């Protein structure tokens, strides 16, 4: 028997991670709704914040990229070219993420019964491919310049464009990471980390310009190779994060918090399996709890509902949970014996 797995998102303002007891007190003082309309509103709000972050960061990085491209056109700095390509790739990742956020607003269907939140994970794959492409282009340009040296002109303009690139990327990175963590979007956080590394790559362009000014023309393509290396590091980190999401990995501390919330629910005698997974920027849970074997069906259902409610307070991004109440087994009893051959 299972409790209803209603997908509801809290509209209240209290913190979820400070303990179930405190959450219940605030819940009583500030009642909140779990109606379907509120669930939709909450999902729209989260995706709306993500969309706003994407468009603002796209405008900032787009302007930075255009400026750097203009400076590269009349300076010939291959290090600046690598930085420009990296910034362009980072700006363009807003497109698949925007599509993913729009898809995530669609309600579940008979075919996609969990909704379209997984589109964010697919967008993360596109981001990984974009980072890989920028690394390939930057590395090729740097190696080609080492093999065919060319002078770098207007070093002051190169340095200025690099400084602007660092400032623009760091501002975008902080904004994306902050919003991504607030709405629970791994893809948006990964995109923010990508932008942060772009900023440090811009600082490397400054070093290349300084090296050329000191009479070392090889400094510019060497810095281009260093930037390529930095892009590859980001590629690995981003691919690992996106891969974990695709494999349904979660932070183990979330499981600990879920188990603690279930254990503290009145009527729960023990906690069995707890499974969590991200669907886009929302969590889903499947849990087993042990209840008094003499409980009525209504009482067991009530305990399961209270357990789900406790989870909602403990896990801020949880959209719904399926809580299965198992009667406490007596000696020699196995309430799942008929399923043994199917598991």
mmCIF file of C-alpha atoms in Angstrom:
data_model
loop_
_atom_site.group_PDB
_atom_site.id
_atom_site.type_symbol
_atom_site.label_atom_id
_atom_site.label_comp_id
_atom_site.label_asym_id
_atom_site.label_seq_id
_atom_site.Cartn_x
_atom_site.Cartn_y
_atom_site.Cartn_z
ATOM 1 C CA UNK A 1 0.000 0.000 0.000
ATOM 2 C CA UNK A 2 1.367 3.434 -0.876
ATOM 3 C CA UNK A 3 0.656 6.937 0.173
ATOM 4 C CA UNK A 4 -0.449 9.325 -2.521
ATOM 5 C CA UNK A 5 2.506 10.837 -4.304
ATOM 6 C CA UNK A 6 1.060 14.279 -4.772
ATOM 7 C CA UNK A 7 3.548 16.690 -6.276
ATOM 8 C CA UNK A 8 3.411 19.779 -4.162
ATOM 9 C CA UNK A 9 5.944 22.478 -3.605
ATOM 10 C CA UNK A 10 5.922 24.642 -0.539
ATOM 11 C CA UNK A 11 4.919 28.208 -0.893
ATOM 12 C CA UNK A 12 5.941 29.133 2.621
ATOM 13 C CA UNK A 13 9.020 31.087 3.537
ATOM 14 C CA UNK A 14 10.499 29.071 6.378
ATOM 15 C CA UNK A 15 13.756 27.157 6.089
ATOM 16 C CA UNK A 16 13.503 23.411 5.578
ATOM 17 C CA UNK A 17 16.873 22.348 6.809
ATOM 18 C CA UNK A 18 16.596 23.478 10.413
ATOM 19 C CA UNK A 19 14.760 20.438 11.699
ATOM 20 C CA UNK A 20 11.361 18.958 11.364
ATOM 21 C CA UNK A 21 10.162 20.262 14.733
ATOM 22 C CA UNK A 22 10.908 23.873 13.933
ATOM 23 C CA UNK A 23 9.416 23.423 10.471
ATOM 24 C CA UNK A 24 6.158 22.095 11.899
ATOM 25 C CA UNK A 25 5.875 25.026 14.296
ATOM 26 C CA UNK A 26 6.321 27.522 11.483
ATOM 27 C CA UNK A 27 3.987 25.475 9.332
ATOM 28 C CA UNK A 28 1.291 25.850 11.964
ATOM 29 C CA UNK A 29 1.885 29.575 12.296
ATOM 30 C CA UNK A 30 2.035 30.169 8.537
ATOM 31 C CA UNK A 31 -0.169 27.611 6.806
ATOM 32 C CA UNK A 32 0.628 26.890 3.186
ATOM 33 C CA UNK A 33 -1.179 25.308 0.309
ATOM 34 C CA UNK A 34 -0.425 22.055 -1.493
ATOM 35 C CA UNK A 35 -3.033 22.595 -4.197
ATOM 36 C CA UNK A 36 -2.202 21.711 -7.834
ATOM 37 C CA UNK A 37 -2.287 25.370 -8.859
ATOM 38 C CA UNK A 38 0.409 26.157 -6.315
ATOM 39 C CA UNK A 39 2.555 23.332 -7.636
ATOM 40 C CA UNK A 40 2.394 24.783 -11.137
ATOM 41 C CA UNK A 41 3.082 28.297 -9.870
ATOM 42 C CA UNK A 42 6.158 27.106 -7.996
ATOM 43 C CA UNK A 43 7.527 25.252 -11.028
ATOM 44 C CA UNK A 44 6.923 28.299 -13.208
ATOM 45 C CA UNK A 45 8.673 30.520 -10.670
ATOM 46 C CA UNK A 46 11.755 28.296 -10.575
ATOM 47 C CA UNK A 47 12.016 28.020 -14.348
ATOM 48 C CA UNK A 48 11.295 31.745 -14.640
ATOM 49 C CA UNK A 49 14.254 32.546 -12.403
ATOM 50 C CA UNK A 50 16.400 30.262 -14.527
ATOM 51 C CA UNK A 51 15.238 31.928 -17.753
ATOM 52 C CA UNK A 52 15.939 35.371 -16.344
ATOM 53 C CA UNK A 53 19.433 34.304 -15.303
ATOM 54 C CA UNK A 54 20.075 32.901 -18.771
ATOM 55 C CA UNK A 55 19.000 35.983 -20.692
ATOM 56 C CA UNK A 56 20.849 38.405 -18.435
ATOM 57 C CA UNK A 57 24.041 36.369 -18.594
ATOM 58 C CA UNK A 58 23.630 35.894 -22.356
ATOM 59 C CA UNK A 59 23.481 39.657 -22.823
ATOM 60 C CA UNK A 60 26.562 40.200 -20.643
ATOM 61 C CA UNK A 61 28.677 37.461 -22.222
ATOM 62 C CA UNK A 62 27.458 38.351 -25.704
ATOM 63 C CA UNK A 63 28.660 41.925 -25.320
ATOM 64 C CA UNK A 64 31.995 40.716 -23.907
ATOM 65 C CA UNK A 65 32.470 38.257 -26.770
ATOM 66 C CA UNK A 66 31.723 40.846 -29.459
ATOM 67 C CA UNK A 67 34.185 43.293 -27.911
ATOM 68 C CA UNK A 68 36.928 40.661 -27.690
ATOM 69 C CA UNK A 69 36.287 39.514 -31.263
ATOM 70 C CA UNK A 70 36.704 43.082 -32.520
ATOM 71 C CA UNK A 71 39.958 43.474 -30.598
ATOM 72 C CA UNK A 72 41.241 40.122 -31.910
ATOM 73 C CA UNK A 73 40.486 41.186 -35.501
ATOM 74 C CA UNK A 74 43.052 43.984 -35.411
ATOM 75 C CA UNK A 75 45.547 42.554 -32.909
ATOM 76 C CA UNK A 76 45.918 38.930 -34.025
ATOM 77 C CA UNK A 77 46.334 37.610 -30.458
ATOM 78 C CA UNK A 78 45.703 33.871 -30.534
ATOM 79 C CA UNK A 79 45.361 33.837 -26.743
ATOM 80 C CA UNK A 80 42.576 36.404 -27.033
ATOM 81 C CA UNK A 81 41.010 34.294 -29.793
ATOM 82 C CA UNK A 82 40.916 31.296 -27.455
ATOM 83 C CA UNK A 83 39.299 33.395 -24.752
ATOM 84 C CA UNK A 84 36.788 34.785 -27.248
ATOM 85 C CA UNK A 85 35.825 31.319 -28.472
ATOM 86 C CA UNK A 86 35.393 30.136 -24.902
ATOM 87 C CA UNK A 87 33.175 33.098 -24.054
ATOM 88 C CA UNK A 88 31.128 32.575 -27.219
ATOM 89 C CA UNK A 89 30.559 28.904 -26.347
ATOM 90 C CA UNK A 90 29.563 29.867 -22.822
ATOM 91 C CA UNK A 91 27.105 32.481 -24.085
ATOM 92 C CA UNK A 92 25.520 30.097 -26.589
ATOM 93 C CA UNK A 93 24.868 27.462 -23.912
ATOM 94 C CA UNK A 94 22.006 29.713 -22.806
ATOM 95 C CA UNK A 95 20.040 28.483 -25.822
ATOM 96 C CA UNK A 96 19.729 24.765 -24.901
ATOM 97 C CA UNK A 97 19.190 25.673 -21.261
ATOM 98 C CA UNK A 98 16.394 28.069 -22.191
ATOM 99 C CA UNK A 99 14.746 25.346 -24.272
ATOM 100 C CA UNK A 100 15.085 22.949 -21.335
ATOM 101 C CA UNK A 101 13.485 25.396 -18.892
ATOM 102 C CA UNK A 102 10.602 25.986 -21.303
ATOM 103 C CA UNK A 103 10.087 22.239 -21.753
ATOM 104 C CA UNK A 104 10.225 21.772 -17.985
ATOM 105 C CA UNK A 105 7.112 23.922 -17.634
ATOM 106 C CA UNK A 106 5.016 21.423 -19.572
ATOM 107 C CA UNK A 107 2.795 19.147 -17.461
ATOM 108 C CA UNK A 108 3.299 15.367 -17.377
ATOM 109 C CA UNK A 109 1.633 13.319 -20.094
ATOM 110 C CA UNK A 110 0.667 9.673 -20.565
ATOM 111 C CA UNK A 111 4.039 9.111 -22.252
ATOM 112 C CA UNK A 112 6.204 11.400 -20.101
ATOM 113 C CA UNK A 113 4.615 10.615 -16.757
ATOM 114 C CA UNK A 114 7.365 12.393 -14.777
ATOM 115 C CA UNK A 115 7.169 15.512 -16.916
ATOM 116 C CA UNK A 116 9.957 17.063 -18.977
ATOM 117 C CA UNK A 117 12.432 18.046 -16.263
ATOM 118 C CA UNK A 118 15.070 15.700 -17.702
ATOM 119 C CA UNK A 119 15.467 18.148 -20.584
ATOM 120 C CA UNK A 120 17.843 20.049 -18.286
ATOM 121 C CA UNK A 121 20.140 17.022 -18.164
ATOM 122 C CA UNK A 122 20.109 16.825 -21.953
ATOM 123 C CA UNK A 123 20.971 20.526 -22.041
ATOM 124 C CA UNK A 124 23.911 19.702 -19.792
ATOM 125 C CA UNK A 125 25.131 17.236 -22.424
ATOM 126 C CA UNK A 126 24.942 19.986 -25.061
ATOM 127 C CA UNK A 127 26.961 22.247 -22.768
ATOM 128 C CA UNK A 128 29.640 19.557 -22.437
ATOM 129 C CA UNK A 129 29.835 19.274 -26.227
ATOM 130 C CA UNK A 130 30.093 23.065 -26.565
ATOM 131 C CA UNK A 131 32.960 23.195 -24.067
ATOM 132 C CA UNK A 132 34.734 20.374 -25.933
ATOM 133 C CA UNK A 133 34.347 22.228 -29.229
ATOM 134 C CA UNK A 134 35.788 25.443 -27.773
ATOM 135 C CA UNK A 135 38.754 23.511 -26.338
ATOM 136 C CA UNK A 136 39.431 21.939 -29.734
ATOM 137 C CA UNK A 137 39.256 25.282 -31.558
ATOM 138 C CA UNK A 138 41.428 27.113 -29.024
ATOM 139 C CA UNK A 139 44.031 24.325 -28.978
ATOM 140 C CA UNK A 140 44.236 24.197 -32.761
ATOM 141 C CA UNK A 141 44.689 27.967 -33.030
ATOM 142 C CA UNK A 142 47.458 27.943 -30.392
ATOM 143 C CA UNK A 143 49.377 25.078 -32.014
ATOM 144 C CA UNK A 144 49.041 26.673 -35.455
ATOM 145 C CA UNK A 145 50.415 29.968 -34.134
ATOM 146 C CA UNK A 146 53.386 28.202 -32.542
ATOM 147 C CA UNK A 147 54.150 26.573 -35.900
ATOM 148 C CA UNK A 148 53.573 29.815 -37.851
ATOM 149 C CA UNK A 149 54.495 32.770 -35.619
ATOM 150 C CA UNK A 150 52.847 36.115 -36.277
ATOM 151 C CA UNK A 151 53.273 39.439 -34.482
ATOM 152 C CA UNK A 152 50.692 40.594 -31.956
ATOM 153 C CA UNK A 153 49.783 44.258 -32.237
ATOM 154 C CA UNK A 154 48.050 46.772 -29.982
ATOM 155 C CA UNK A 155 48.973 45.000 -26.765
ATOM 156 C CA UNK A 156 47.184 47.593 -24.638
ATOM 157 C CA UNK A 157 43.908 46.769 -26.408
ATOM 158 C CA UNK A 158 44.516 43.044 -25.851
ATOM 159 C CA UNK A 159 45.105 43.648 -22.147
ATOM 160 C CA UNK A 160 41.992 45.814 -21.885
ATOM 161 C CA UNK A 161 39.824 43.222 -23.627
ATOM 162 C CA UNK A 162 41.204 40.534 -21.315
ATOM 163 C CA UNK A 163 40.371 42.594 -18.224
ATOM 164 C CA UNK A 164 36.840 43.173 -19.472
ATOM 165 C CA UNK A 165 36.533 39.454 -20.213
ATOM 166 C CA UNK A 166 37.507 38.580 -16.647
ATOM 167 C CA UNK A 167 35.068 41.051 -15.090
ATOM 168 C CA UNK A 168 32.182 40.036 -17.348
ATOM 169 C CA UNK A 169 32.693 36.323 -16.786
ATOM 170 C CA UNK A 170 33.027 36.595 -13.026
ATOM 171 C CA UNK A 171 29.816 38.616 -12.725
ATOM 172 C CA UNK A 172 27.939 36.133 -14.909
ATOM 173 C CA UNK A 173 29.433 33.174 -13.026
ATOM 174 C CA UNK A 174 28.321 34.456 -9.630
ATOM 175 C CA UNK A 175 24.835 35.175 -10.897
ATOM 176 C CA UNK A 176 24.368 31.804 -12.613
ATOM 177 C CA UNK A 177 25.748 29.801 -9.692
ATOM 178 C CA UNK A 178 23.597 31.682 -7.168
ATOM 179 C CA UNK A 179 20.379 31.216 -9.155
ATOM 180 C CA UNK A 180 21.262 27.627 -10.105
ATOM 181 C CA UNK A 181 21.758 26.630 -6.484
ATOM 182 C CA UNK A 182 18.601 28.426 -5.423
ATOM 183 C CA UNK A 183 16.408 26.575 -7.927
ATOM 184 C CA UNK A 184 18.419 23.316 -7.799
ATOM 185 C CA UNK A 185 19.562 23.336 -11.457
ATOM 186 C CA UNK A 186 22.834 21.427 -11.890
ATOM 187 C CA UNK A 187 23.040 22.515 -15.528
ATOM 188 C CA UNK A 188 22.864 26.201 -14.595
ATOM 189 C CA UNK A 189 25.457 25.774 -11.835
ATOM 190 C CA UNK A 190 27.742 23.950 -14.274
ATOM 191 C CA UNK A 191 27.311 26.790 -16.729
ATOM 192 C CA UNK A 192 28.274 29.257 -13.995
ATOM 193 C CA UNK A 193 31.433 27.318 -13.171
ATOM 194 C CA UNK A 194 32.232 27.307 -16.869
ATOM 195 C CA UNK A 195 31.944 31.115 -16.943
ATOM 196 C CA UNK A 196 34.191 31.425 -13.878
ATOM 197 C CA UNK A 197 36.960 29.476 -15.579
ATOM 198 C CA UNK A 198 36.533 31.692 -18.629
ATOM 199 C CA UNK A 199 37.340 34.621 -16.357
ATOM 200 C CA UNK A 200 40.617 33.086 -15.240
ATOM 201 C CA UNK A 201 41.415 32.320 -18.866
ATOM 202 C CA UNK A 202 41.002 36.045 -19.555
ATOM 203 C CA UNK A 203 43.577 36.789 -16.871
ATOM 204 C CA UNK A 204 45.932 34.405 -18.647
ATOM 205 C CA UNK A 205 45.581 36.527 -21.788
ATOM 206 C CA UNK A 206 46.981 39.416 -19.753
ATOM 207 C CA UNK A 207 50.053 37.325 -18.994
ATOM 208 C CA UNK A 208 50.475 36.547 -22.670
ATOM 209 C CA UNK A 209 50.301 40.209 -23.584
ATOM 210 C CA UNK A 210 52.855 41.019 -20.902
ATOM 211 C CA UNK A 211 55.171 38.311 -22.259
ATOM 212 C CA UNK A 212 54.952 39.671 -25.799
ATOM 213 C CA UNK A 213 55.633 43.202 -24.521
ATOM 214 C CA UNK A 214 58.794 41.880 -22.812
ATOM 215 C CA UNK A 215 60.071 40.428 -26.086
ATOM 216 C CA UNK A 216 58.752 36.854 -25.916
ATOM 217 C CA UNK A 217 56.448 36.431 -28.959
ATOM 218 C CA UNK A 218 55.894 32.770 -28.083
ATOM 219 C CA UNK A 219 54.098 33.814 -24.887
ATOM 220 C CA UNK A 220 50.830 34.482 -26.724
ATOM 221 C CA UNK A 221 50.354 30.976 -28.240
ATOM 222 C CA UNK A 222 51.693 29.346 -25.066
ATOM 223 C CA UNK A 223 49.010 31.143 -23.066
ATOM 224 C CA UNK A 224 46.548 29.939 -25.684
ATOM 225 C CA UNK A 225 47.595 26.376 -24.872
ATOM 226 C CA UNK A 226 47.237 27.076 -21.151
ATOM 227 C CA UNK A 227 43.719 28.348 -21.764
ATOM 228 C CA UNK A 228 43.005 25.151 -23.684
ATOM 229 C CA UNK A 229 44.169 23.195 -20.652
ATOM 230 C CA UNK A 230 41.867 25.223 -18.407
ATOM 231 C CA UNK A 231 38.958 24.527 -20.749
ATOM 232 C CA UNK A 232 39.722 20.797 -20.596
ATOM 233 C CA UNK A 233 39.637 20.920 -16.775
ATOM 234 C CA UNK A 234 36.211 22.561 -16.908
ATOM 235 C CA UNK A 235 35.152 19.994 -19.483
ATOM 236 C CA UNK A 236 36.017 17.157 -17.088
ATOM 237 C CA UNK A 237 34.287 18.785 -14.107
ATOM 238 C CA UNK A 238 31.154 19.604 -16.090
ATOM 239 C CA UNK A 239 30.976 16.189 -17.729
ATOM 240 C CA UNK A 240 31.303 14.532 -14.312
ATOM 241 C CA UNK A 241 28.512 16.639 -12.818
ATOM 242 C CA UNK A 242 26.186 16.112 -15.772
ATOM 243 C CA UNK A 243 27.029 12.400 -15.833
ATOM 244 C CA UNK A 244 26.111 12.069 -12.182
ATOM 245 C CA UNK A 245 22.731 13.635 -12.831
ATOM 246 C CA UNK A 246 22.117 11.300 -15.756
ATOM 247 C CA UNK A 247 22.961 8.375 -13.449
ATOM 248 C CA UNK A 248 20.521 9.636 -10.764
ATOM 249 C CA UNK A 249 23.278 10.504 -8.277
ATOM 250 C CA UNK A 250 22.371 12.695 -5.299
ATOM 251 C CA UNK A 251 24.324 14.220 -2.447
ATOM 252 C CA UNK A 252 24.413 11.561 0.335
ATOM 253 C CA UNK A 253 23.574 14.252 2.893
ATOM 254 C CA UNK A 254 20.146 14.552 1.254
ATOM 255 C CA UNK A 255 19.560 10.865 1.964
ATOM 256 C CA UNK A 256 20.651 11.395 5.571
ATOM 257 C CA UNK A 257 18.220 14.282 5.957
ATOM 258 C CA UNK A 258 15.423 12.241 4.394
ATOM 259 C CA UNK A 259 16.033 9.304 6.736
ATOM 260 C CA UNK A 260 16.133 11.614 9.752
ATOM 261 C CA UNK A 261 12.850 13.248 8.725
ATOM 262 C CA UNK A 262 11.147 9.889 8.235
ATOM 263 C CA UNK A 263 12.452 8.512 11.532
ATOM 264 C CA UNK A 264 11.103 11.500 13.429
ATOM 265 C CA UNK A 265 7.583 11.081 12.040
ATOM 266 C CA UNK A 266 5.104 9.818 14.664
ATOM 267 C CA UNK A 267 3.993 6.288 13.852
ATOM 268 C CA UNK A 268 7.141 5.364 11.893
ATOM 269 C CA UNK A 269 8.866 2.518 13.724
ATOM 270 C CA UNK A 270 11.784 2.130 11.293
ATOM 271 C CA UNK A 271 12.954 3.371 7.909
ATOM 272 C CA UNK A 272 13.623 1.021 5.001
ATOM 273 C CA UNK A 273 14.913 1.916 1.544
ATOM 274 C CA UNK A 274 15.177 5.593 0.633
ATOM 275 C CA UNK A 275 15.692 6.511 -3.017
ATOM 276 C CA UNK A 276 16.080 10.047 -4.332
ATOM 277 C CA UNK A 277 16.540 11.313 -7.853
ATOM 278 C CA UNK A 278 16.722 14.679 -9.580
ATOM 279 C CA UNK A 279 14.298 15.376 -12.414
ATOM 280 C CA UNK A 280 15.565 18.657 -13.744
ATOM 281 C CA UNK A 281 15.865 20.964 -10.747
ATOM 282 C CA UNK A 282 13.355 19.014 -8.632
ATOM 283 C CA UNK A 283 13.740 15.988 -6.392
ATOM 284 C CA UNK A 284 11.549 12.912 -6.293
ATOM 285 C CA UNK A 285 11.617 10.320 -3.501
ATOM 286 C CA UNK A 286 10.581 6.702 -3.013
ATOM 287 C CA UNK A 287 10.706 5.462 0.585
ATOM 288 C CA UNK A 288 9.704 2.496 2.743
ATOM 289 C CA UNK A 289 8.663 2.964 6.372
ATOM 290 C CA UNK A 290 7.726 0.384 8.985
ATOM 291 C CA UNK A 291 4.454 0.874 10.895
ATOM 292 C CA UNK A 292 2.512 -0.945 13.607
ATOM 293 C CA UNK A 293 1.122 -4.197 12.131
ATOM 294 C CA UNK A 294 -2.132 -3.672 14.029
ATOM 295 C CA UNK A 295 -2.741 -0.340 12.303
ATOM 296 C CA UNK A 296 -5.831 0.065 10.180
ATOM 297 C CA UNK A 297 -5.457 0.885 6.508
ATOM 298 C CA UNK A 298 -6.525 4.447 7.252
ATOM 299 C CA UNK A 299 -3.974 4.816 10.060
ATOM 300 C CA UNK A 300 -1.121 3.373 7.957
ATOM 301 C CA UNK A 301 -2.038 5.755 5.149
ATOM 302 C CA UNK A 302 -2.079 8.670 7.577
ATOM 303 C CA UNK A 303 1.424 7.795 8.818
ATOM 304 C CA UNK A 304 2.663 7.615 5.216
ATOM 305 C CA UNK A 305 1.173 11.036 4.440
ATOM 306 C CA UNK A 306 2.765 12.548 7.547
ATOM 307 C CA UNK A 307 6.086 10.983 6.554
ATOM 308 C CA UNK A 308 5.841 12.566 3.101
ATOM 309 C CA UNK A 309 4.998 15.884 4.715
ATOM 310 C CA UNK A 310 8.097 15.620 6.911
ATOM 311 C CA UNK A 311 10.183 14.996 3.794
ATOM 312 C CA UNK A 312 8.767 18.129 2.191
ATOM 313 C CA UNK A 313 10.071 20.171 5.095
ATOM 314 C CA UNK A 314 13.461 18.454 5.168
ATOM 315 C CA UNK A 315 14.225 18.628 1.431
ATOM 316 C CA UNK A 316 13.582 22.082 -0.066
ATOM 317 C CA UNK A 317 13.519 20.965 -3.722
ATOM 318 C CA UNK A 318 11.345 17.892 -3.195
ATOM 319 C CA UNK A 319 8.288 17.975 -5.464
ATOM 320 C CA UNK A 320 6.717 14.726 -4.306
ATOM 321 C CA UNK A 321 7.355 11.382 -2.638
ATOM 322 C CA UNK A 322 5.956 7.872 -2.743
ATOM 323 C CA UNK A 323 5.971 6.512 0.830
ATOM 324 C CA UNK A 324 5.206 2.811 1.228
ATOM 325 C CA UNK A 325 4.165 1.662 4.743
ATOM 326 C CA UNK A 326 5.257 -1.872 5.655
ATOM 327 C CA UNK A 327 3.783 -3.632 8.717
ATOM 328 C CA UNK A 328 6.428 -4.524 11.261
ATOM 329 C CA UNK A 329 7.189 -8.215 10.651
ATOM 330 C CA UNK A 330 6.747 -10.728 13.425
ATOM 331 C CA UNK A 331 9.186 -13.596 13.837
ATOM 332 C CA UNK A 332 9.476 -15.554 10.582
ATOM 333 C CA UNK A 333 7.134 -13.281 8.637
ATOM 334 C CA UNK A 334 7.990 -11.880 5.207
ATOM 335 C CA UNK A 335 5.363 -9.523 3.858
ATOM 336 C CA UNK A 336 7.069 -9.396 0.459
ATOM 337 C CA UNK A 337 7.582 -13.131 -0.040
ATOM 338 C CA UNK A 338 5.429 -13.216 -3.199
ATOM 339 C CA UNK A 339 7.774 -10.699 -4.831
ATOM 340 C CA UNK A 340 11.002 -12.553 -4.036
ATOM 341 C CA UNK A 341 11.191 -14.237 -7.451
ATOM 342 C CA UNK A 342 10.621 -10.942 -9.272
ATOM 343 C CA UNK A 343 13.299 -8.835 -7.591
#
